[in-house]
Amino acid sequence: MKSLFKHVAVAAMIGLSGPVMASLAYVSNERDNTLSVIDTKTMEVVDTIPVGARPRGILLSKDYTKLYICASDDDTVQVLDLATRTIVDTLPSGEDPEQFALHPNNRHLYIANEDDAIVTVVDVKTKEVLAQIEVGIEPEGMAISPDGRWAVNTSETTSMLHWINTETFEIEKNVVVGQRPRHVEFTRDGKIAWASAEIGGTVHIFDVDTIEEIKLINFAIRGVPQDRVQPVGIQLTSDGKYAFVALGPSNHVAVVDAQTYEVLDYLLVGARVWQLALDPDEKFLYTTNGVSGDVSVIDVEQMKVIKSIKVGRFPWGVVIDPTS
């Protein structure tokens, strides 16, 4: 609401007939215990929200009214009301929640508990713990297929993807991937899953119907030591054209042809790039750069960085509310 009033006022001043709308990006700052709120029209920080200790994974509810926050060092998931920008509830999460994923039913939250080697499933409406699923050592990444059939967890030390049946809460398949897998991203049609392996320096592409690997992508950046090329976050464009891969301490984002799996380019961003988010029009890509404490903005059409936005210390997660 604050954003709407602001843009209506701006529109009136410049003589436009309607409000100039923009989305809001939320960035978790794990060393400051805050969220930075970025207006994607002005590309400036417009608010800072105090939250729990060491916030990492963040995600939006399916109706865009709430933001869920992994407060890792508080061993809880916080619920932020987006209208008031205040914490209104907490959810049981297990120890050290890192990342999570929300089922399409908007109720079942799958939480990776790194210290306990489990995935906790919580009903966000009743706050009931529905299941605790034993997985590999140091689970972190979580993703749910668009049809809601699969929840996929990455265990970093075990170097596996665990494919969990969301009806039974049972693991149906374990798949070995490169060393220290961190993130899984499904295509919009749910047919393909991308998984990053940080220390392995690779991205693994899976056919979801067969749960078989169909492609392995390697990265090499001129002038950057290979051990610094560490894939973490992945973002896919809705048209199936591009994949963007955050390459950690190499300080680059890889641009990949999502059809041929060819690496097209490497874009220099801030230091230690972690996660990525596309704005609703997919014109701009926002990256969180932990060590440099900023967010890089990439113009997708031009494939170039156009701005750096200073946020809190060690920004980690980023989501963009398309309705704000």
XYZ file of C-alpha atoms in Angstrom:
324
model
C 0.000 0.000 0.000
C 2.846 2.379 0.813
C 4.332 1.681 -2.601
C 1.000 2.340 -4.362
C 0.458 5.690 -2.629
C 3.980 6.747 -3.470
C 3.657 5.938 -7.163
C 0.218 7.572 -7.432
C 1.747 10.758 -6.035
C 4.637 10.599 -8.492
C 2.233 10.069 -11.384
C 0.197 13.113 -10.355
C 3.305 15.287 -10.194
C 4.430 14.366 -13.696
C 0.972 14.627 -15.197
C 0.213 10.951 -15.905
C -3.385 9.769 -15.889
C -2.736 6.632 -13.839
C -0.345 5.327 -11.218
C 3.184 4.329 -12.165
C 3.462 0.846 -10.725
C 6.586 -0.962 -9.638
C 7.380 -4.199 -7.906
C 9.186 -4.594 -4.612
C 12.225 -6.819 -4.175
C 12.961 -8.276 -0.743
C 16.574 -9.146 0.127
C 17.649 -11.088 3.233
C 20.795 -9.728 4.912
C 22.172 -12.556 7.039
C 24.731 -10.514 9.025
C 22.379 -7.596 9.769
C 19.261 -9.662 10.615
C 17.239 -7.494 8.260
C 15.408 -7.426 4.969
C 16.143 -4.660 2.472
C 13.151 -3.582 0.385
C 14.001 -2.346 -3.111
C 11.638 -0.409 -5.369
C 12.299 -1.968 -8.770
C 11.268 1.183 -10.629
C 13.741 3.501 -8.921
C 16.154 0.654 -8.090
C 16.638 2.140 -4.627
C 16.213 0.742 -1.116
C 12.963 2.125 0.299
C 12.767 0.277 3.616
C 14.734 -1.941 5.990
C 12.834 -4.482 8.101
C 14.301 -6.107 11.239
C 13.840 -9.899 11.304
C 15.264 -12.944 13.091
C 18.860 -14.101 13.354
C 20.750 -14.923 10.153
C 17.943 -14.774 7.597
C 18.720 -16.796 4.475
C 15.977 -18.399 2.388
C 12.910 -16.240 1.731
C 9.805 -16.948 -0.327
C 6.371 -15.534 -1.065
C 3.037 -17.152 -0.341
C 1.106 -18.108 -3.462
C -1.354 -15.239 -2.895
C 1.507 -12.738 -2.345
C 0.198 -11.633 1.052
C 2.991 -13.117 3.162
C 6.732 -13.538 3.050
C 8.268 -16.568 4.751
C 11.771 -16.120 6.200
C 14.263 -18.785 7.318
C 15.717 -17.272 10.498
C 18.453 -19.890 10.594
C 20.094 -19.061 13.928
C 16.705 -18.705 15.655
C 15.633 -22.164 14.423
C 12.351 -20.820 13.136
C 10.466 -19.678 10.067
C 9.019 -16.201 10.436
C 5.915 -14.940 8.669
C 5.982 -11.344 7.452
C 2.703 -9.624 6.563
C 3.480 -7.719 3.365
C 0.748 -5.109 3.878
C 2.159 -3.962 7.219
C 5.757 -5.216 6.810
C 5.681 -6.713 10.281
C 6.354 -10.213 11.608
C 2.966 -11.663 12.508
C 3.752 -15.311 13.233
C 6.408 -18.021 13.492
C 6.306 -21.606 12.277
C 8.045 -24.706 13.647
C 10.996 -25.437 11.418
C 13.487 -27.834 12.952
C 17.079 -26.755 13.605
C 18.927 -24.378 11.288
C 16.387 -23.891 8.476
C 18.345 -22.943 5.340
C 16.030 -23.012 2.343
C 12.446 -24.053 1.810
C 9.771 -24.477 -0.822
C 6.000 -24.024 -0.703
C 3.711 -26.605 -2.292
C 1.254 -25.272 -4.923
C -1.524 -25.909 -2.382
C -0.148 -22.838 -0.501
C -0.085 -24.822 2.748
C 2.684 -27.407 2.870
C 6.082 -25.855 3.488
C 9.127 -28.103 2.968
C 12.074 -26.900 5.071
C 15.688 -28.090 4.831
C 17.217 -28.445 8.316
C 20.958 -28.423 7.793
C 22.062 -29.417 11.296
C 19.604 -32.320 11.679
C 19.820 -33.918 8.194
C 16.054 -33.814 7.828
C 13.362 -32.097 5.798
C 10.509 -30.784 7.944
C 7.056 -30.439 6.374
C 4.795 -27.867 8.053
C 1.191 -26.893 7.369
C 1.425 -23.096 7.362
C -2.261 -22.725 8.238
C -2.465 -25.077 11.238
C 1.275 -24.891 12.154
C 1.241 -28.689 12.399
C 4.415 -30.610 11.593
C 3.209 -33.143 9.015
C 6.454 -35.044 8.554
C 10.167 -35.077 9.236
C 12.002 -36.868 6.463
C 15.546 -38.145 6.958
C 17.823 -37.066 4.103
C 21.578 -36.758 3.535
C 24.090 -34.726 5.512
C 23.730 -30.922 5.440
C 20.501 -30.531 3.475
C 20.065 -27.055 2.020
C 18.277 -26.632 -1.299
C 14.541 -27.273 -1.672
C 12.273 -27.138 -4.705
C 8.800 -28.407 -5.540
C 7.678 -29.335 -9.040
C 4.953 -27.118 -10.555
C 2.441 -29.978 -10.419
C 3.215 -30.505 -6.740
C 4.219 -34.155 -7.196
C 7.892 -33.889 -6.220
C 9.801 -32.112 -3.487
C 13.541 -32.214 -4.181
C 16.135 -31.656 -1.487
C 19.898 -31.238 -1.936
C 22.251 -32.639 0.710
C 25.569 -30.845 0.487
C 27.935 -33.294 2.169
C 26.244 -36.404 0.762
C 26.226 -34.836 -2.738
C 22.731 -36.097 -3.493
C 19.338 -34.977 -4.692
C 16.521 -36.597 -2.718
C 13.257 -36.927 -4.675
C 10.392 -36.911 -2.153
C 6.844 -38.022 -3.026
C 4.618 -35.251 -1.648
C 1.674 -37.627 -1.202
C 3.519 -40.113 0.996
C 6.384 -37.931 2.325
C 8.710 -40.779 1.331
C 11.949 -40.555 -0.656
C 11.460 -42.388 -3.944
C 14.884 -41.833 -5.438
C 18.323 -40.602 -4.418
C 20.589 -39.288 -7.176
C 24.313 -38.593 -6.824
C 25.448 -35.291 -8.362
C 28.540 -33.092 -8.166
C 30.078 -32.085 -4.870
C 28.028 -29.829 -2.565
C 24.697 -29.382 -4.400
C 22.992 -26.143 -3.378
C 19.927 -25.332 -5.457
C 17.230 -26.919 -7.643
C 15.033 -25.090 -10.149
C 12.199 -26.559 -12.227
C 11.183 -25.284 -15.646
C 7.700 -23.744 -15.763
C 6.244 -26.837 -17.432
C 7.842 -29.075 -14.817
C 9.531 -31.332 -17.362
C 13.129 -30.415 -16.566
C 14.968 -29.764 -13.285
C 18.266 -27.894 -12.962
C 20.552 -28.567 -9.978
C 23.748 -26.701 -9.086
C 26.790 -28.346 -7.500
C 28.876 -25.654 -5.817
C 32.225 -27.367 -5.243
C 31.756 -29.618 -8.252
C 31.510 -26.461 -10.374
C 28.689 -27.968 -12.411
C 24.978 -27.808 -13.151
C 23.064 -31.059 -13.650
C 19.993 -31.228 -15.896
C 17.330 -33.868 -15.191
C 14.373 -35.263 -17.100
C 11.676 -35.172 -14.422
C 9.612 -38.063 -15.832
C 12.524 -40.488 -15.610
C 14.598 -38.702 -12.942
C 17.608 -39.310 -15.152
C 20.399 -36.843 -15.835
C 20.368 -35.686 -19.451
C 23.077 -33.021 -19.428
C 26.029 -31.810 -17.380
C 27.134 -28.178 -17.739
C 30.655 -27.034 -16.882
C 31.832 -23.435 -16.558
C 35.152 -21.750 -17.277
C 35.771 -18.013 -16.967
C 38.903 -16.537 -18.480
C 41.227 -15.208 -15.788
C 39.274 -16.782 -12.898
C 40.714 -19.799 -11.028
C 38.514 -22.839 -11.581
C 38.050 -23.470 -7.853
C 36.314 -20.085 -7.553
C 33.649 -21.002 -10.120
C 30.977 -22.276 -7.733
C 27.384 -22.524 -9.032
C 24.665 -21.746 -6.498
C 21.383 -19.995 -7.422
C 19.586 -20.571 -10.734
C 16.855 -18.569 -12.477
C 15.020 -19.637 -15.640
C 13.099 -17.315 -17.949
C 9.456 -18.276 -18.458
C 9.861 -18.496 -22.246
C 12.412 -21.269 -21.805
C 15.118 -19.259 -23.544
C 17.694 -18.520 -20.854
C 19.041 -19.860 -17.605
C 21.058 -17.636 -15.296
C 23.465 -19.292 -12.859
C 25.115 -17.500 -9.928
C 28.750 -18.581 -9.795
C 29.647 -17.632 -6.209
C 33.164 -16.293 -5.522
C 33.963 -16.041 -9.229
C 31.762 -12.912 -9.025
C 30.027 -13.786 -12.287
C 26.607 -14.890 -13.497
C 26.573 -17.410 -16.336
C 24.073 -16.937 -19.165
C 23.040 -20.332 -20.552
C 20.904 -21.222 -23.575
C 18.165 -23.227 -21.847
C 17.450 -25.258 -24.991
C 20.957 -26.244 -26.089
C 22.599 -25.883 -22.637
C 25.415 -23.876 -24.206
C 27.042 -21.239 -21.996
C 26.580 -17.973 -23.892
C 28.276 -15.433 -21.641
C 29.577 -14.545 -18.192
C 28.478 -11.280 -16.569
C 30.620 -9.644 -13.889
C 28.588 -8.752 -10.769
C 29.426 -8.091 -7.112
C 31.541 -10.277 -4.829
C 30.258 -13.745 -3.910
C 27.006 -13.877 -5.856
C 24.483 -16.158 -4.129
C 20.923 -15.954 -5.428
C 18.934 -14.442 -8.301
C 15.433 -13.165 -9.070
C 13.771 -11.908 -12.231
C 11.310 -9.021 -12.070
C 7.719 -9.745 -13.220
C 8.379 -8.565 -16.787
C 11.680 -10.464 -16.838
C 13.422 -7.332 -18.070
C 15.811 -7.182 -15.129
C 17.626 -9.794 -13.081
C 18.607 -9.022 -9.485
C 21.578 -10.797 -7.863
C 22.580 -10.893 -4.188
C 26.314 -10.422 -3.662
C 27.250 -11.491 -0.149
C 30.771 -10.189 0.319
C 30.299 -6.816 -1.407
C 26.960 -6.233 0.359
C 25.062 -5.172 -2.727
C 22.556 -6.245 -5.354
C 23.533 -6.128 -9.027
C 20.828 -5.352 -11.599
C 21.228 -7.001 -15.008
C 19.381 -5.749 -18.079
C 18.231 -9.053 -19.623
C 17.825 -7.718 -23.168
C 21.260 -6.092 -23.204
C 22.858 -8.794 -21.045
C 24.775 -6.225 -19.034
C 24.895 -4.992 -15.461
C 23.316 -1.549 -15.231
C 23.347 -0.816 -11.507
C 24.640 -1.830 -8.085
C 22.325 -1.268 -5.105
C 23.871 -1.156 -1.629
C 21.916 -3.243 0.895
C 22.789 -4.809 4.276
C 25.704 -7.024 5.216
C 25.931 -10.378 3.462
C 22.766 -10.320 1.339
C 21.710 -13.880 0.582
C 18.129 -14.447 -0.643
C 15.992 -12.331 -2.983
C 12.365 -12.502 -4.103
C 10.236 -10.009 -6.034
C 6.546 -9.439 -5.295
C 4.779 -9.005 -8.664
C 1.682 -7.490 -7.056
C 3.350 -4.684 -5.077
